[in-house]
CSV table of C-alpha atoms and ligand atoms in Angstrom, one decimal:
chain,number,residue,atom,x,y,z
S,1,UNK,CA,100.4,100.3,66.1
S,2,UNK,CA,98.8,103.5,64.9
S,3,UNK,CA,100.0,106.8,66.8
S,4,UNK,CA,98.4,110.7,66.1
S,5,UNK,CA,100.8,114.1,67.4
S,6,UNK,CA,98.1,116.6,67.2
S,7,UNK,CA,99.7,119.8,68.3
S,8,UNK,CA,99.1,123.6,68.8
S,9,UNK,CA,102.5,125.8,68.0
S,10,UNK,CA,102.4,129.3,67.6
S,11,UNK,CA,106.3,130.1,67.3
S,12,UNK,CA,107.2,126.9,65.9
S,13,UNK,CA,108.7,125.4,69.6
S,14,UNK,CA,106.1,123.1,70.3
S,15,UNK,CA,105.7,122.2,66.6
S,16,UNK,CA,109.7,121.1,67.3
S,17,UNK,CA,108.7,118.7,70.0
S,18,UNK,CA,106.1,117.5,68.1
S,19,UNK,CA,108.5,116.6,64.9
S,20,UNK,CA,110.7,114.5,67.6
S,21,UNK,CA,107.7,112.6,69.0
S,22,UNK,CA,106.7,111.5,65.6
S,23,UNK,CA,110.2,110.4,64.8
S,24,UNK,CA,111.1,108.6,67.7
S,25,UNK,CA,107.7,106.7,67.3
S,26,UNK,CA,108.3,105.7,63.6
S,27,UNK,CA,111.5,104.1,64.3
S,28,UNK,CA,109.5,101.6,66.1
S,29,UNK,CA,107.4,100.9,62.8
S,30,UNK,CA,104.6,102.4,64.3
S,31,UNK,CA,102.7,104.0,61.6
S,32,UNK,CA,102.5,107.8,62.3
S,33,UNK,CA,100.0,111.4,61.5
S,34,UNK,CA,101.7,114.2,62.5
S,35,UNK,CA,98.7,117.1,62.9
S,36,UNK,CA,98.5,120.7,63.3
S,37,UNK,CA,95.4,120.3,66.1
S,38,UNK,CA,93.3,123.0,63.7
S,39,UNK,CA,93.4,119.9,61.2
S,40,UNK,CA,93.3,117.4,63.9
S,41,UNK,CA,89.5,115.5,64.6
S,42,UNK,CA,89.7,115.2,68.0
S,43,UNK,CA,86.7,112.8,67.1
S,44,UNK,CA,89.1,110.4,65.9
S,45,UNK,CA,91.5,110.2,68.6
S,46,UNK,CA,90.4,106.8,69.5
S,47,UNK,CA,90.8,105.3,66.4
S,48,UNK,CA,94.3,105.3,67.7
S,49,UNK,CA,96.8,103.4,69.8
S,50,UNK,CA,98.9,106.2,71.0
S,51,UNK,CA,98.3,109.8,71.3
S,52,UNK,CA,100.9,112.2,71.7
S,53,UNK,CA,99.2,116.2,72.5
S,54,UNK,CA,101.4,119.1,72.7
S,55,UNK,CA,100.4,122.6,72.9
S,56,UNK,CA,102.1,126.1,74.2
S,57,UNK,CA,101.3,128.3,77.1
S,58,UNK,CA,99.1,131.5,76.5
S,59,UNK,CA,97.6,133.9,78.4
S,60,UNK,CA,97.8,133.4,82.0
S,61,UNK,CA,98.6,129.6,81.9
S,62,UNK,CA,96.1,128.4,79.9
S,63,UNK,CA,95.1,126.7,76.5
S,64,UNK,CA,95.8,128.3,73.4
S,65,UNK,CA,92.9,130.2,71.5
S,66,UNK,CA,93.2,127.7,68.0
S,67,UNK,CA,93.3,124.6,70.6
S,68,UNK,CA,89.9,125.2,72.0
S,69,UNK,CA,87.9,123.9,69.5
S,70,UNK,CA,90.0,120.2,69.6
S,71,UNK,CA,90.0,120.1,73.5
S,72,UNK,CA,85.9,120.8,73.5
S,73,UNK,CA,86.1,117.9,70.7
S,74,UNK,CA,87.5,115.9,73.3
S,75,UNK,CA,84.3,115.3,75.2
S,76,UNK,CA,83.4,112.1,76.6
S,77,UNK,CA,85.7,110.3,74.4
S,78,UNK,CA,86.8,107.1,75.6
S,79,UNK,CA,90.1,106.7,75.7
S,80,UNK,CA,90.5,103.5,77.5
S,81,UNK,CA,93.7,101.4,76.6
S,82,UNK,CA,95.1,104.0,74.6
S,83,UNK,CA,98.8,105.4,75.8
S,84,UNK,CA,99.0,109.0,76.1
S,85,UNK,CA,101.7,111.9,76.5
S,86,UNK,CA,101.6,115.7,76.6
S,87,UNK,CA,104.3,118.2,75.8
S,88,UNK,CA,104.6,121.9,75.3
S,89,UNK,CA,106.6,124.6,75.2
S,90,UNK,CA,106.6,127.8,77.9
S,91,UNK,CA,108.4,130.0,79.5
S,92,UNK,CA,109.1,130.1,83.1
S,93,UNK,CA,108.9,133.6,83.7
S,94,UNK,CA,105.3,133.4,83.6
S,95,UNK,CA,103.6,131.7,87.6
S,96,UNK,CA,102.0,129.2,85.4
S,97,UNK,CA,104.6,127.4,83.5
S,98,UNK,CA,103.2,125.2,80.5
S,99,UNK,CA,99.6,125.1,82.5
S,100,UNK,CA,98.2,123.9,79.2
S,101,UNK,CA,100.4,121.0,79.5
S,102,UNK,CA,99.2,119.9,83.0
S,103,UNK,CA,95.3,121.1,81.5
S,104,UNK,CA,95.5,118.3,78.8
S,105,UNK,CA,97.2,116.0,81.1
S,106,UNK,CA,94.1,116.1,83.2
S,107,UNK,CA,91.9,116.0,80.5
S,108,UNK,CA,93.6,112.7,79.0
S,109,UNK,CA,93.3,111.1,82.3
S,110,UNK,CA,89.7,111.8,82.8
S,111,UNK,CA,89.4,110.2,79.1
S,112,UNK,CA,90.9,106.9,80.6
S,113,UNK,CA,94.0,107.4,78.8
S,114,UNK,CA,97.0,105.4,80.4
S,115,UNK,CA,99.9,108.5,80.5
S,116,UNK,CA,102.8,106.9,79.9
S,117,UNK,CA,105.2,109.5,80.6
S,118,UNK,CA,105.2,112.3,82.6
S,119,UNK,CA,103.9,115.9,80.2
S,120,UNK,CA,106.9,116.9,78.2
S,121,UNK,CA,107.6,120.8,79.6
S,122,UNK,CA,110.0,123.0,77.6
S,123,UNK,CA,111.4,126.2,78.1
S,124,UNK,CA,111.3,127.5,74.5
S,125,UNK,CA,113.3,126.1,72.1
S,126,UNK,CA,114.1,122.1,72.9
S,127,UNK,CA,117.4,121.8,74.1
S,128,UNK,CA,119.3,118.6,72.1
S,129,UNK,CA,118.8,116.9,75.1
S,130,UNK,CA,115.1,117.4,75.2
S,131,UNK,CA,114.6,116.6,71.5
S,132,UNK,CA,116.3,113.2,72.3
S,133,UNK,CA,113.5,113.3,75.3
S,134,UNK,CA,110.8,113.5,72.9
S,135,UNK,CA,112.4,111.0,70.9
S,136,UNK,CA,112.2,108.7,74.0
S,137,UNK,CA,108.9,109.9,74.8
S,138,UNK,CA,107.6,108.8,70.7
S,139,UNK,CA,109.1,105.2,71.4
S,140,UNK,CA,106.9,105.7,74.6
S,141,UNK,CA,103.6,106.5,73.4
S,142,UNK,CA,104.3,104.1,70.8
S,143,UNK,CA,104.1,101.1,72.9
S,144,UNK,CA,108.2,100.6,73.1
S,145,UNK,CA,108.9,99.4,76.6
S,146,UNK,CA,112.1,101.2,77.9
S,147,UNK,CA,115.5,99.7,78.6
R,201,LIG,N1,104.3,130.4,78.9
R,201,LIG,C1,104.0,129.8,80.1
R,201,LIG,O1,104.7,128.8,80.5
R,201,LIG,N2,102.9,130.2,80.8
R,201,LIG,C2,102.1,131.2,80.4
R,201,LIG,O2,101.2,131.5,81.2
R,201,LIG,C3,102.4,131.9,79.2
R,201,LIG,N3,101.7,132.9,78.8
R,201,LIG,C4,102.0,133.6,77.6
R,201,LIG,C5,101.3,134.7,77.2
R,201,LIG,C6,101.6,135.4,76.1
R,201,LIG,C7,100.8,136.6,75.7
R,201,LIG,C8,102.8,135.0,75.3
R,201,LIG,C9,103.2,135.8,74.1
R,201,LIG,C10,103.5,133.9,75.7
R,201,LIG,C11,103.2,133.2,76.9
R,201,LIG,N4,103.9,132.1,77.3
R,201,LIG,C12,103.6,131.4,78.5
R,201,LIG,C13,105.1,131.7,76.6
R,201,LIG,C14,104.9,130.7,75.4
R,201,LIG,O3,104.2,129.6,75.8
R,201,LIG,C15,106.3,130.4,74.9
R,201,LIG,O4,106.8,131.5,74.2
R,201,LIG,C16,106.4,129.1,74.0
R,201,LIG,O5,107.7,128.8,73.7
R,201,LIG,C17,105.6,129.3,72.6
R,201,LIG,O6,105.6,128.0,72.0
R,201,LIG,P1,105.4,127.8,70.4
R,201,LIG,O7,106.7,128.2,69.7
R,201,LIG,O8,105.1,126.4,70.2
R,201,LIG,O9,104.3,128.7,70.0
């Protein structure tokens, strides 16, 4: 099982969620690249298994600037029989809380991604219980079946 967490993260937040994703999927042996999505191919995405996306919020709920250029890469990829999760971290004092995660989520789908999970949305900094979520969520997109 080969699993990617590409990730935009300006503050470091998402970039948190990310880290917990790729550990909770390398405890199931899965073998793991955990990306910054500026040195991510999107490309490549389906030489993988499972793909884990995470960006933040910016601007009036959308994508962040430096993320562009790997959703464009997207394309027409074709993601079929890959599993798939999205996460990001927001704030909900903006109308559009973590758009970009619902954006991707769409995108991912269109791809023929399965989504395994429902998109990973974080106020800020991860809680301990939303770290252990991510965990789950790595296990997840990892091909774990839950308990
Ligand atoms: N968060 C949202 O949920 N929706 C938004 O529309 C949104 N727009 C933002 C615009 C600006 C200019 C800034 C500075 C922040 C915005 N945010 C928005 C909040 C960030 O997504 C939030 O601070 C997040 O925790 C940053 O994650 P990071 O640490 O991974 O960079």
């Amino acid at each position: 099982m080969k699993v990617i967490v590409a990730y935009a993260s300006l503050t470091g937040n998402t970039e948190e969620m990310a880290e917990a994703i790729a550990a909770g999927a390398r405890e199931t042996g899965a073998e793991v690249v955990l990306r910054d999505a500026y040195d991510a191919e999107a490309s490549e995405l389906d030489q993988y298994d499972g793909i884990a996306i995470g960006a933040y919020t910016w601007g009036d709920g959308e994508l962040p600037d430096e993320f562009i250029d790997f959703y464009e890469a997207l394309g027409k990829l074709d993601l079929n029989g890959r599993k798939a999760v999205v996460f990001g971290s927001g704030d909900t004092s903006y109308p559009i809380f973590c758009g970009a995660v619902d954006t991707i989520e769409e995108k991912l789908k269109a791809l023929g991604a399965q989504l395994v999970a429902a998109g990973v949305k974080v106020e800020f900094t991860p809680s301990a219980d939303e770290i252990k979520q991510c965990k789950e969520v790595g296990r997840l997109v990892a091909g774990k079946v839950p308990a």
